[in-house]
């Protein structure tokens, strides 16, 4: 008896310590490692590793990265004969160093263009721009950037083609041209069409038609990026599931590329991520400026759980799930569609602490075991 007591004490202590440390070391990327990549969009400061705490959180939790802004045309190609790769080099180097899946966002997008690009109306000039832009950027990171958003947000919500500078100058052909140029520059990179609201029926039909057309004309499309700028109540799990099934029936991968869930009131029931839609604020529109009430925190956790439950059900079709930001304080949703609000869309809060939403995503995997 004399010996048993200390022995039991030692075993209990050991078990407690090991359980606690296991809990502390659990991370999204590790727990989901056999399912799909778990990514985050990084801000310029995060790419420059300015905050050591954020940096270690990124390394611990994520195994895929996207640049939130710095690889958009206005930054990488500010003038016709000038490219700027200072930050994108750092982004790719850090992804390689940390053995992460590196996603390129984005090559052909109507928004955040350099001013000189917006002036192009002539078809020959636009063709030359696309060739130079795509070839230069994709070749520079050949074999290093694993996948690209080749074309971003080419559709209107009704599924018709957006009247972008590219469509106006070249007609629909710009779509297949973009994919062909990207494939030529790096035949092994995975090429995606990326858009918001493409889980909604009309826009989804438009995206399916667009992807089929590009493939029929000889373009290589490896996947579709459903952005996933969602709300607590919508879109429904049924529509998301239909989307996974219908897109993967095209023989392509499905990625959720910009996931976040707004908890704030939505003027005019706005959906999606059109950055040109902005509204004046009033206090009613910013109800949780101090703190997120527990009831909403719970709703957010339940919403994330039901979304990830669906993702796990279809993990064979899903390549990557990327959050649009690392933590709440950084989210674009604090400034859209109303500037200066306090939103809570991500699994980590403003102090980098994991939220019940994070726990609910991890718990799903424990339940599987
Ligand atoms: O860098 C400037 C800073 O110098 C200036 O002081 C400040 C003043 O407002 O603006 C800063 O630039 C902002 C930039 O984000 C960096 O934070 C821009 O105003 C702001 O418009 C820009 O917003 C980005 C938005 O794309 C622009 O299109 C968001 O961060 C970014 O999250 C968002 O991401 C898009 C995806 O690329 C495509 N899908 C939709 C998604 C959400 O809109």
mmCIF file of C-alpha atoms and ligand atoms in Angstrom:
data_model
loop_
_atom_site.group_PDB
_atom_site.id
_atom_site.type_symbol
_atom_site.label_atom_id
_atom_site.label_comp_id
_atom_site.label_asym_id
_atom_site.label_seq_id
_atom_site.Cartn_x
_atom_site.Cartn_y
_atom_site.Cartn_z
ATOM 1 C CA UNK A 1 0.000 0.000 0.000
ATOM 2 C CA UNK A 2 2.879 2.271 0.926
ATOM 3 C CA UNK A 3 4.216 2.039 -2.607
ATOM 4 C CA UNK A 4 0.924 2.076 -4.481
ATOM 5 C CA UNK A 5 -0.146 5.552 -3.413
ATOM 6 C CA UNK A 6 2.877 7.452 -4.765
ATOM 7 C CA UNK A 7 2.727 5.297 -7.893
ATOM 8 C CA UNK A 8 -0.932 6.189 -8.507
ATOM 9 C CA UNK A 9 -0.155 9.841 -7.868
ATOM 10 C CA UNK A 10 2.657 9.769 -10.433
ATOM 11 C CA UNK A 11 0.488 8.085 -13.076
ATOM 12 C CA UNK A 12 -2.386 10.504 -12.535
ATOM 13 C CA UNK A 13 -0.031 13.471 -12.756
ATOM 14 C CA UNK A 14 1.523 12.108 -15.919
ATOM 15 C CA UNK A 15 -1.889 11.563 -17.518
ATOM 16 C CA UNK A 16 -3.072 15.040 -16.580
ATOM 17 C CA UNK A 17 0.082 16.638 -17.916
ATOM 18 C CA UNK A 18 -0.017 14.691 -21.144
ATOM 19 C CA UNK A 19 -3.745 15.398 -21.724
ATOM 20 C CA UNK A 20 -3.247 19.097 -21.067
ATOM 21 C CA UNK A 21 -0.254 19.329 -23.331
ATOM 22 C CA UNK A 22 -2.073 17.370 -26.043
ATOM 23 C CA UNK A 23 -4.950 19.815 -25.796
ATOM 24 C CA UNK A 24 -2.567 22.733 -26.031
ATOM 25 C CA UNK A 25 -0.703 21.337 -29.001
ATOM 26 C CA UNK A 26 -3.795 20.293 -30.988
ATOM 27 C CA UNK A 27 -4.139 22.444 -34.057
ATOM 28 C CA UNK A 28 -6.454 22.771 -37.032
ATOM 29 C CA UNK A 29 -3.818 21.668 -39.515
ATOM 30 C CA UNK A 30 -2.811 18.599 -37.509
ATOM 31 C CA UNK A 31 -6.286 17.471 -36.675
ATOM 32 C CA UNK A 32 -7.417 17.814 -40.317
ATOM 33 C CA UNK A 33 -4.142 16.601 -41.862
ATOM 34 C CA UNK A 34 -5.684 13.579 -43.555
ATOM 35 C CA UNK A 35 -8.703 15.491 -44.854
ATOM 36 C CA UNK A 36 -7.753 18.737 -46.596
ATOM 37 C CA UNK A 37 -5.377 21.672 -46.227
ATOM 38 C CA UNK A 38 -6.380 24.290 -43.680
ATOM 39 C CA UNK A 39 -5.285 27.716 -44.827
ATOM 40 C CA UNK A 40 -5.302 31.375 -43.903
ATOM 41 C CA UNK A 41 -5.070 34.595 -45.875
ATOM 42 C CA UNK A 42 -2.102 36.657 -44.723
ATOM 43 C CA UNK A 43 -1.914 40.447 -44.555
ATOM 44 C CA UNK A 44 1.223 42.336 -45.616
ATOM 45 C CA UNK A 45 2.302 42.686 -41.958
ATOM 46 C CA UNK A 46 1.877 38.960 -41.400
ATOM 47 C CA UNK A 47 3.955 38.179 -44.476
ATOM 48 C CA UNK A 48 6.641 40.446 -43.059
ATOM 49 C CA UNK A 49 6.346 38.596 -39.729
ATOM 50 C CA UNK A 50 5.962 41.827 -37.788
ATOM 51 C CA UNK A 51 4.178 40.244 -34.820
ATOM 52 C CA UNK A 52 5.842 37.199 -33.347
ATOM 53 C CA UNK A 53 2.651 35.948 -31.645
ATOM 54 C CA UNK A 54 0.630 36.046 -34.856
ATOM 55 C CA UNK A 55 3.514 34.415 -36.663
ATOM 56 C CA UNK A 56 3.661 31.467 -34.305
ATOM 57 C CA UNK A 57 -0.125 31.073 -34.437
ATOM 58 C CA UNK A 58 0.034 30.902 -38.236
ATOM 59 C CA UNK A 59 2.757 28.242 -38.132
ATOM 60 C CA UNK A 60 0.926 26.223 -35.514
ATOM 61 C CA UNK A 61 -2.557 26.205 -37.020
ATOM 62 C CA UNK A 62 -2.276 26.398 -40.808
ATOM 63 C CA UNK A 63 -0.606 24.422 -43.587
ATOM 64 C CA UNK A 64 -1.725 26.558 -46.535
ATOM 65 C CA UNK A 65 -1.373 30.279 -47.198
ATOM 66 C CA UNK A 66 -2.867 32.860 -49.536
ATOM 67 C CA UNK A 67 -1.813 36.508 -49.726
ATOM 68 C CA UNK A 68 -4.856 38.598 -48.827
ATOM 69 C CA UNK A 69 -3.792 41.582 -50.930
ATOM 70 C CA UNK A 70 -0.143 41.824 -51.933
ATOM 71 C CA UNK A 71 -0.322 39.592 -55.017
ATOM 72 C CA UNK A 72 -3.104 41.563 -56.657
ATOM 73 C CA UNK A 73 -2.253 43.325 -59.924
ATOM 74 C CA UNK A 74 -2.018 46.848 -58.527
ATOM 75 C CA UNK A 75 0.795 45.705 -56.231
ATOM 76 C CA UNK A 76 2.676 43.170 -58.350
ATOM 77 C CA UNK A 77 2.451 45.047 -61.665
ATOM 78 C CA UNK A 78 2.074 48.768 -60.844
ATOM 79 C CA UNK A 79 3.306 50.011 -64.211
ATOM 80 C CA UNK A 80 3.359 48.498 -67.668
ATOM 81 C CA UNK A 81 7.081 47.751 -67.558
ATOM 82 C CA UNK A 82 7.484 47.361 -63.824
ATOM 83 C CA UNK A 83 6.806 44.415 -61.559
ATOM 84 C CA UNK A 84 7.243 44.429 -57.794
ATOM 85 C CA UNK A 85 7.889 41.061 -56.201
ATOM 86 C CA UNK A 86 9.428 42.145 -52.895
ATOM 87 C CA UNK A 87 6.517 41.027 -50.722
ATOM 88 C CA UNK A 88 5.425 38.104 -52.874
ATOM 89 C CA UNK A 89 8.986 36.740 -52.666
ATOM 90 C CA UNK A 90 8.770 36.908 -48.871
ATOM 91 C CA UNK A 91 5.349 35.251 -48.948
ATOM 92 C CA UNK A 92 6.580 32.328 -51.054
ATOM 93 C CA UNK A 93 9.834 31.964 -49.081
ATOM 94 C CA UNK A 94 7.971 31.754 -45.780
ATOM 95 C CA UNK A 95 5.504 29.211 -47.177
ATOM 96 C CA UNK A 96 8.390 27.069 -48.389
ATOM 97 C CA UNK A 97 10.263 27.385 -45.123
ATOM 98 C CA UNK A 98 7.201 26.221 -43.216
ATOM 99 C CA UNK A 99 6.358 23.497 -45.764
ATOM 100 C CA UNK A 100 2.984 25.016 -46.517
ATOM 101 C CA UNK A 101 0.763 24.728 -49.569
ATOM 102 C CA UNK A 102 1.108 28.065 -51.364
ATOM 103 C CA UNK A 103 -1.812 29.553 -53.257
ATOM 104 C CA UNK A 104 -1.527 32.494 -55.655
ATOM 105 C CA UNK A 105 -4.295 35.111 -55.498
ATOM 106 C CA UNK A 106 -4.922 36.354 -58.165
ATOM 107 C CA UNK A 107 -3.999 36.746 -61.841
ATOM 108 C CA UNK A 108 -6.991 38.108 -63.750
ATOM 109 C CA UNK A 109 -9.424 40.142 -61.632
ATOM 110 C CA UNK A 110 -11.331 43.315 -62.476
ATOM 111 C CA UNK A 111 -10.724 44.771 -59.007
ATOM 112 C CA UNK A 112 -7.513 46.184 -57.485
ATOM 113 C CA UNK A 113 -6.039 46.651 -60.947
ATOM 114 C CA UNK A 114 -3.238 49.151 -61.440
ATOM 115 C CA UNK A 115 -4.662 52.393 -62.927
ATOM 116 C CA UNK A 116 -2.803 51.837 -66.214
ATOM 117 C CA UNK A 117 -4.547 48.478 -66.673
ATOM 118 C CA UNK A 118 -7.989 49.990 -66.278
ATOM 119 C CA UNK A 119 -7.373 52.172 -69.320
ATOM 120 C CA UNK A 120 -6.805 49.253 -71.703
ATOM 121 C CA UNK A 121 -9.670 49.021 -74.203
ATOM 122 C CA UNK A 122 -7.917 47.799 -77.336
ATOM 123 C CA UNK A 123 -7.995 44.026 -77.893
ATOM 124 C CA UNK A 124 -4.378 43.731 -79.072
ATOM 125 C CA UNK A 125 -3.156 45.682 -76.100
ATOM 126 C CA UNK A 126 -5.251 43.624 -73.679
ATOM 127 C CA UNK A 127 -3.966 40.370 -75.213
ATOM 128 C CA UNK A 128 -0.391 41.579 -74.835
ATOM 129 C CA UNK A 129 -1.083 42.628 -71.223
ATOM 130 C CA UNK A 130 -2.537 39.247 -70.290
ATOM 131 C CA UNK A 131 0.307 37.349 -71.925
ATOM 132 C CA UNK A 132 3.008 39.406 -70.243
ATOM 133 C CA UNK A 133 1.253 39.541 -66.849
ATOM 134 C CA UNK A 134 0.374 35.858 -66.518
ATOM 135 C CA UNK A 135 3.576 34.529 -68.072
ATOM 136 C CA UNK A 136 5.876 36.743 -66.002
ATOM 137 C CA UNK A 137 4.215 36.033 -62.662
ATOM 138 C CA UNK A 138 3.456 32.334 -63.056
ATOM 139 C CA UNK A 139 6.897 31.549 -64.560
ATOM 140 C CA UNK A 140 8.634 33.438 -61.778
ATOM 141 C CA UNK A 141 7.108 31.109 -59.198
ATOM 142 C CA UNK A 142 7.057 27.974 -61.371
ATOM 143 C CA UNK A 143 7.209 24.871 -59.182
ATOM 144 C CA UNK A 144 6.918 27.003 -56.031
ATOM 145 C CA UNK A 145 3.356 28.338 -56.035
ATOM 146 C CA UNK A 146 1.178 25.239 -55.911
ATOM 147 C CA UNK A 147 -2.101 26.645 -57.204
ATOM 148 C CA UNK A 148 -3.455 29.842 -58.732
ATOM 149 C CA UNK A 149 -6.721 31.755 -58.891
ATOM 150 C CA UNK A 150 -6.315 32.261 -62.612
ATOM 151 C CA UNK A 151 -9.575 34.156 -63.022
ATOM 152 C CA UNK A 152 -11.367 35.743 -60.091
ATOM 153 C CA UNK A 153 -14.991 36.913 -59.938
ATOM 154 C CA UNK A 154 -15.841 36.926 -63.645
ATOM 155 C CA UNK A 155 -19.567 36.447 -63.000
ATOM 156 C CA UNK A 156 -22.547 38.558 -61.968
ATOM 157 C CA UNK A 157 -24.953 37.167 -59.374
ATOM 158 C CA UNK A 158 -27.408 36.086 -62.095
ATOM 159 C CA UNK A 159 -24.723 33.917 -63.662
ATOM 160 C CA UNK A 160 -24.030 36.169 -66.642
ATOM 161 C CA UNK A 161 -20.526 37.401 -67.397
ATOM 162 C CA UNK A 162 -19.400 40.577 -65.625
ATOM 163 C CA UNK A 163 -18.696 43.519 -67.928
ATOM 164 C CA UNK A 164 -15.050 43.736 -66.863
ATOM 165 C CA UNK A 165 -12.222 45.477 -68.733
ATOM 166 C CA UNK A 166 -11.203 42.007 -69.934
ATOM 167 C CA UNK A 167 -14.628 41.065 -71.302
ATOM 168 C CA UNK A 168 -15.044 44.460 -72.937
ATOM 169 C CA UNK A 169 -11.703 44.273 -74.734
ATOM 170 C CA UNK A 170 -11.569 40.583 -75.666
ATOM 171 C CA UNK A 171 -15.013 39.046 -75.277
ATOM 172 C CA UNK A 172 -15.464 35.659 -73.571
ATOM 173 C CA UNK A 173 -12.244 34.373 -75.086
ATOM 174 C CA UNK A 174 -10.234 36.044 -72.340
ATOM 175 C CA UNK A 175 -11.296 33.263 -69.975
ATOM 176 C CA UNK A 176 -9.796 30.353 -71.887
ATOM 177 C CA UNK A 177 -6.795 32.480 -72.896
ATOM 178 C CA UNK A 178 -5.999 33.118 -69.231
ATOM 179 C CA UNK A 179 -6.067 29.418 -68.342
ATOM 180 C CA UNK A 180 -3.973 28.484 -71.395
ATOM 181 C CA UNK A 181 -1.333 31.099 -70.579
ATOM 182 C CA UNK A 182 -1.138 29.949 -66.957
ATOM 183 C CA UNK A 183 -0.801 26.302 -67.956
ATOM 184 C CA UNK A 184 1.953 27.141 -70.424
ATOM 185 C CA UNK A 185 3.902 29.058 -67.773
ATOM 186 C CA UNK A 186 3.664 26.286 -65.173
ATOM 187 C CA UNK A 187 2.100 23.060 -66.453
ATOM 188 C CA UNK A 188 2.127 21.486 -62.996
ATOM 189 C CA UNK A 189 0.432 24.283 -61.041
ATOM 190 C CA UNK A 190 -3.223 23.679 -60.154
ATOM 191 C CA UNK A 191 -5.473 26.210 -61.849
ATOM 192 C CA UNK A 192 -8.680 27.487 -60.248
ATOM 193 C CA UNK A 193 -11.686 29.600 -61.110
ATOM 194 C CA UNK A 194 -12.539 31.542 -57.912
ATOM 195 C CA UNK A 195 -15.706 33.496 -57.068
ATOM 196 C CA UNK A 196 -18.176 34.420 -54.321
ATOM 197 C CA UNK A 197 -21.853 33.373 -54.140
ATOM 198 C CA UNK A 198 -21.229 30.499 -56.559
ATOM 199 C CA UNK A 199 -23.013 28.172 -54.163
ATOM 200 C CA UNK A 200 -26.235 30.092 -55.000
ATOM 201 C CA UNK A 201 -28.263 28.368 -57.763
ATOM 202 C CA UNK A 202 -28.176 31.003 -60.541
ATOM 203 C CA UNK A 203 -24.551 31.957 -60.126
ATOM 204 C CA UNK A 204 -23.591 28.307 -59.679
ATOM 205 C CA UNK A 205 -25.195 27.475 -63.033
ATOM 206 C CA UNK A 206 -23.184 30.324 -64.561
ATOM 207 C CA UNK A 207 -19.944 29.053 -63.004
ATOM 208 C CA UNK A 208 -20.569 25.507 -64.186
ATOM 209 C CA UNK A 209 -21.249 26.733 -67.727
ATOM 210 C CA UNK A 210 -18.107 28.899 -67.602
ATOM 211 C CA UNK A 211 -15.865 26.055 -66.414
ATOM 212 C CA UNK A 212 -17.324 23.669 -69.000
ATOM 213 C CA UNK A 213 -16.720 26.237 -71.735
ATOM 214 C CA UNK A 214 -13.087 26.814 -70.722
ATOM 215 C CA UNK A 215 -12.448 23.071 -70.640
ATOM 216 C CA UNK A 216 -14.228 22.476 -73.959
ATOM 217 C CA UNK A 217 -11.985 25.097 -75.563
ATOM 218 C CA UNK A 218 -8.827 23.409 -74.305
ATOM 219 C CA UNK A 219 -8.168 25.241 -71.040
ATOM 220 C CA UNK A 220 -6.962 23.260 -68.015
ATOM 221 C CA UNK A 221 -9.185 23.894 -64.996
ATOM 222 C CA UNK A 222 -8.195 21.846 -61.949
ATOM 223 C CA UNK A 223 -10.562 23.310 -59.446
ATOM 224 C CA UNK A 224 -13.193 25.757 -58.385
ATOM 225 C CA UNK A 225 -12.726 28.132 -55.460
ATOM 226 C CA UNK A 226 -15.956 28.798 -53.601
ATOM 227 C CA UNK A 227 -14.980 31.860 -51.570
ATOM 228 C CA UNK A 228 -17.383 31.303 -48.658
ATOM 229 C CA UNK A 229 -18.053 34.830 -47.389
ATOM 230 C CA UNK A 230 -21.102 33.601 -45.518
ATOM 231 C CA UNK A 231 -23.652 34.519 -42.865
ATOM 232 C CA UNK A 232 -24.989 32.771 -39.750
ATOM 233 C CA UNK A 233 -28.209 31.733 -41.499
ATOM 234 C CA UNK A 234 -27.221 31.441 -45.127
ATOM 235 C CA UNK A 235 -26.347 29.874 -47.459
ATOM 236 C CA UNK A 236 -28.029 26.654 -46.419
ATOM 237 C CA UNK A 237 -25.996 23.509 -45.887
ATOM 238 C CA UNK A 238 -28.138 21.926 -48.636
ATOM 239 C CA UNK A 239 -27.046 24.519 -51.229
ATOM 240 C CA UNK A 240 -23.403 24.175 -50.199
ATOM 241 C CA UNK A 241 -23.673 20.408 -50.516
ATOM 242 C CA UNK A 242 -25.339 20.618 -53.931
ATOM 243 C CA UNK A 243 -22.473 22.877 -55.009
ATOM 244 C CA UNK A 244 -19.778 20.453 -53.848
ATOM 245 C CA UNK A 245 -21.499 17.633 -55.729
ATOM 246 C CA UNK A 246 -22.199 19.568 -58.928
ATOM 247 C CA UNK A 247 -18.717 21.081 -59.202
ATOM 248 C CA UNK A 248 -16.925 17.843 -58.456
ATOM 249 C CA UNK A 249 -19.091 16.123 -61.079
ATOM 250 C CA UNK A 250 -17.161 18.280 -63.579
ATOM 251 C CA UNK A 251 -14.062 16.313 -62.611
ATOM 252 C CA UNK A 252 -12.464 19.188 -60.693
ATOM 253 C CA UNK A 253 -11.435 19.808 -57.100
ATOM 254 C CA UNK A 254 -13.488 21.983 -54.798
ATOM 255 C CA UNK A 255 -11.725 24.444 -52.488
ATOM 256 C CA UNK A 256 -13.265 26.841 -49.981
ATOM 257 C CA UNK A 257 -10.905 29.710 -50.463
ATOM 258 C CA UNK A 258 -11.995 32.723 -48.390
ATOM 259 C CA UNK A 259 -14.119 31.380 -45.556
ATOM 260 C CA UNK A 260 -15.544 33.748 -42.942
ATOM 261 C CA UNK A 261 -18.954 34.218 -41.312
ATOM 262 C CA UNK A 262 -20.306 37.660 -40.517
ATOM 263 C CA UNK A 263 -22.362 37.998 -37.335
ATOM 264 C CA UNK A 264 -23.391 41.622 -37.908
ATOM 265 C CA UNK A 265 -26.601 43.099 -39.300
ATOM 266 C CA UNK A 266 -26.549 43.186 -43.006
ATOM 267 C CA UNK A 267 -27.854 46.301 -44.770
ATOM 268 C CA UNK A 268 -30.192 45.360 -47.611
ATOM 269 C CA UNK A 269 -29.560 41.653 -46.994
ATOM 270 C CA UNK A 270 -26.351 41.927 -48.910
ATOM 271 C CA UNK A 271 -24.652 38.697 -49.931
ATOM 272 C CA UNK A 272 -21.206 38.040 -51.225
ATOM 273 C CA UNK A 273 -18.109 40.193 -51.351
ATOM 274 C CA UNK A 274 -18.503 43.020 -53.828
ATOM 275 C CA UNK A 275 -16.083 45.567 -52.370
ATOM 276 C CA UNK A 276 -17.780 48.430 -54.207
ATOM 277 C CA UNK A 277 -20.917 48.055 -52.101
ATOM 278 C CA UNK A 278 -20.484 50.404 -49.115
ATOM 279 C CA UNK A 279 -22.959 51.885 -46.616
ATOM 280 C CA UNK A 280 -22.945 54.600 -43.987
ATOM 281 C CA UNK A 281 -22.835 53.256 -40.450
ATOM 282 C CA UNK A 282 -25.137 53.903 -37.510
ATOM 283 C CA UNK A 283 -24.863 52.388 -33.981
ATOM 284 C CA UNK A 284 -27.636 49.867 -34.682
ATOM 285 C CA UNK A 285 -25.455 48.418 -37.396
ATOM 286 C CA UNK A 286 -22.573 47.855 -34.934
ATOM 287 C CA UNK A 287 -24.276 46.120 -32.001
ATOM 288 C CA UNK A 288 -21.308 44.187 -30.557
ATOM 289 C CA UNK A 289 -18.663 46.888 -30.490
ATOM 290 C CA UNK A 290 -17.627 45.887 -26.935
ATOM 291 C CA UNK A 291 -18.191 42.141 -26.829
ATOM 292 C CA UNK A 292 -19.861 39.328 -28.710
ATOM 293 C CA UNK A 293 -22.829 38.039 -26.649
ATOM 294 C CA UNK A 294 -22.550 34.377 -25.642
ATOM 295 C CA UNK A 295 -25.712 33.515 -27.565
ATOM 296 C CA UNK A 296 -24.173 34.713 -30.851
ATOM 297 C CA UNK A 297 -20.820 33.149 -30.004
ATOM 298 C CA UNK A 298 -22.651 29.827 -29.654
ATOM 299 C CA UNK A 299 -24.510 30.344 -32.929
ATOM 300 C CA UNK A 300 -21.211 31.014 -34.690
ATOM 301 C CA UNK A 301 -19.697 27.842 -33.214
ATOM 302 C CA UNK A 302 -22.718 25.792 -34.326
ATOM 303 C CA UNK A 303 -22.594 27.277 -37.806
ATOM 304 C CA UNK A 304 -18.896 26.459 -38.192
ATOM 305 C CA UNK A 305 -19.550 22.948 -36.874
ATOM 306 C CA UNK A 306 -22.291 22.268 -39.404
ATOM 307 C CA UNK A 307 -20.166 23.632 -42.249
ATOM 308 C CA UNK A 308 -17.118 21.555 -41.303
ATOM 309 C CA UNK A 309 -19.293 18.491 -40.762
ATOM 310 C CA UNK A 310 -20.360 18.845 -44.377
ATOM 311 C CA UNK A 311 -16.760 19.402 -45.496
ATOM 312 C CA UNK A 312 -15.715 16.203 -43.735
ATOM 313 C CA UNK A 313 -18.544 14.279 -45.361
ATOM 314 C CA UNK A 314 -17.130 15.316 -48.751
ATOM 315 C CA UNK A 315 -13.442 15.410 -47.893
ATOM 316 C CA UNK A 316 -12.641 13.255 -50.934
ATOM 317 C CA UNK A 317 -13.788 16.149 -53.140
ATOM 318 C CA UNK A 318 -12.323 19.046 -51.146
ATOM 319 C CA UNK A 319 -8.692 20.111 -51.549
ATOM 320 C CA UNK A 320 -8.409 23.067 -49.185
ATOM 321 C CA UNK A 321 -10.352 25.190 -46.721
ATOM 322 C CA UNK A 322 -8.825 28.638 -46.219
ATOM 323 C CA UNK A 323 -10.026 31.245 -43.735
ATOM 324 C CA UNK A 324 -10.004 34.838 -44.989
ATOM 325 C CA UNK A 325 -7.677 36.094 -42.305
ATOM 326 C CA UNK A 326 -5.953 34.679 -39.242
ATOM 327 C CA UNK A 327 -8.008 36.391 -36.509
ATOM 328 C CA UNK A 328 -11.004 38.692 -36.051
ATOM 329 C CA UNK A 329 -9.016 41.911 -35.592
ATOM 330 C CA UNK A 330 -7.621 41.628 -39.099
ATOM 331 C CA UNK A 331 -10.823 40.801 -40.950
ATOM 332 C CA UNK A 332 -11.942 42.857 -43.947
ATOM 333 C CA UNK A 333 -15.463 42.418 -42.512
ATOM 334 C CA UNK A 334 -14.682 45.084 -39.890
ATOM 335 C CA UNK A 335 -14.793 47.546 -42.794
ATOM 336 C CA UNK A 336 -17.291 46.057 -45.218
ATOM 337 C CA UNK A 337 -19.955 46.939 -46.163
ATOM 338 C CA UNK A 338 -19.800 49.557 -43.401
ATOM 339 C CA UNK A 339 -16.488 50.990 -42.261
ATOM 340 C CA UNK A 340 -15.270 50.752 -38.663
ATOM 341 C CA UNK A 341 -17.491 48.019 -37.194
ATOM 342 C CA UNK A 342 -16.431 45.177 -34.895
ATOM 343 C CA UNK A 343 -17.084 41.807 -36.472
ATOM 344 C CA UNK A 344 -16.258 38.288 -35.247
ATOM 345 C CA UNK A 345 -16.066 36.106 -38.350
ATOM 346 C CA UNK A 346 -13.050 33.844 -37.703
ATOM 347 C CA UNK A 347 -12.078 31.062 -35.244
ATOM 348 C CA UNK A 348 -9.539 33.307 -33.432
ATOM 349 C CA UNK A 349 -10.528 36.501 -31.603
ATOM 350 C CA UNK A 350 -8.907 39.922 -31.538
ATOM 351 C CA UNK A 351 -6.461 38.717 -28.833
ATOM 352 C CA UNK A 352 -5.539 35.630 -30.875
ATOM 353 C CA UNK A 353 -7.416 33.373 -28.435
ATOM 354 C CA UNK A 354 -9.311 30.516 -29.980
ATOM 355 C CA UNK A 355 -13.084 30.881 -29.838
ATOM 356 C CA UNK A 356 -15.829 28.294 -29.285
ATOM 357 C CA UNK A 357 -16.004 28.168 -33.104
ATOM 358 C CA UNK A 358 -12.456 26.787 -33.140
ATOM 359 C CA UNK A 359 -13.267 24.195 -30.491
ATOM 360 C CA UNK A 360 -16.362 23.112 -32.391
ATOM 361 C CA UNK A 361 -14.299 22.530 -35.546
ATOM 362 C CA UNK A 362 -11.720 20.451 -33.629
ATOM 363 C CA UNK A 363 -14.380 18.538 -31.711
ATOM 364 C CA UNK A 364 -15.872 17.162 -34.920
ATOM 365 C CA UNK A 365 -12.680 15.221 -35.486
ATOM 366 C CA UNK A 366 -12.620 13.884 -31.913
ATOM 367 C CA UNK A 367 -16.154 12.654 -32.483
ATOM 368 C CA UNK A 368 -14.985 10.795 -35.610
ATOM 369 C CA UNK A 369 -12.395 8.783 -33.683
HETATM 370 O O1 LIG B 1 -3.053 49.610 -47.627
HETATM 371 C C1 LIG B 1 -3.957 50.715 -47.497
HETATM 372 C C2 LIG B 1 -3.498 51.618 -46.397
HETATM 373 O O2 LIG B 1 -2.251 52.167 -46.755
HETATM 374 C C3 LIG B 1 -4.564 52.716 -46.199
HETATM 375 O O3 LIG B 1 -4.190 53.505 -45.130
HETATM 376 C C4 LIG B 1 -5.922 52.105 -45.914
HETATM 377 C C5 LIG B 1 -7.035 53.142 -45.807
HETATM 378 O O4 LIG B 1 -8.309 52.556 -45.925
HETATM 379 O O5 LIG B 1 -6.258 51.256 -46.988
HETATM 380 C C6 LIG B 1 -5.345 50.174 -47.158
HETATM 381 O O6 LIG B 1 -5.745 49.413 -48.224
HETATM 382 C C7 LIG B 1 -6.856 48.590 -48.012
HETATM 383 C C8 LIG B 1 -6.408 47.147 -48.265
HETATM 384 O O7 LIG B 1 -7.520 46.313 -48.211
HETATM 385 C C9 LIG B 1 -5.367 46.658 -47.246
HETATM 386 O O8 LIG B 1 -5.926 46.602 -45.980
HETATM 387 C C10 LIG B 1 -7.933 48.974 -49.003
HETATM 388 O O9 LIG B 1 -8.443 50.273 -48.660
HETATM 389 C C11 LIG B 1 -9.055 47.981 -48.984
HETATM 390 O O10 LIG B 1 -9.984 48.269 -50.042
HETATM 391 C C12 LIG B 1 -8.484 46.592 -49.204
HETATM 392 O O11 LIG B 1 -9.539 45.684 -49.097
HETATM 393 C C13 LIG B 1 -9.284 44.378 -49.554
HETATM 394 C C14 LIG B 1 -10.280 44.016 -50.627
HETATM 395 O O12 LIG B 1 -10.116 42.662 -51.005
HETATM 396 C C15 LIG B 1 -10.088 44.909 -51.834
HETATM 397 O O13 LIG B 1 -10.563 44.396 -52.983
HETATM 398 C C16 LIG B 1 -9.414 43.433 -48.360
HETATM 399 O O14 LIG B 1 -8.349 43.677 -47.445
HETATM 400 C C17 LIG B 1 -9.369 41.991 -48.846
HETATM 401 O O15 LIG B 1 -9.713 41.146 -47.774
HETATM 402 C C18 LIG B 1 -10.388 41.785 -49.962
HETATM 403 O O16 LIG B 1 -10.294 40.448 -50.406
HETATM 404 C C19 LIG B 1 -11.236 40.058 -51.411
HETATM 405 C C20 LIG B 1 -10.537 38.999 -52.261
HETATM 406 O O17 LIG B 1 -9.333 39.485 -52.748
HETATM 407 C C21 LIG B 1 -11.463 38.534 -53.390
HETATM 408 N N1 LIG B 1 -12.723 38.076 -52.886
HETATM 409 C C22 LIG B 1 -13.427 39.013 -51.988
HETATM 410 C C23 LIG B 1 -12.515 39.419 -50.839
HETATM 411 C C24 LIG B 1 -13.240 40.313 -49.872
HETATM 412 O O18 LIG B 1 -13.588 41.497 -50.486
#
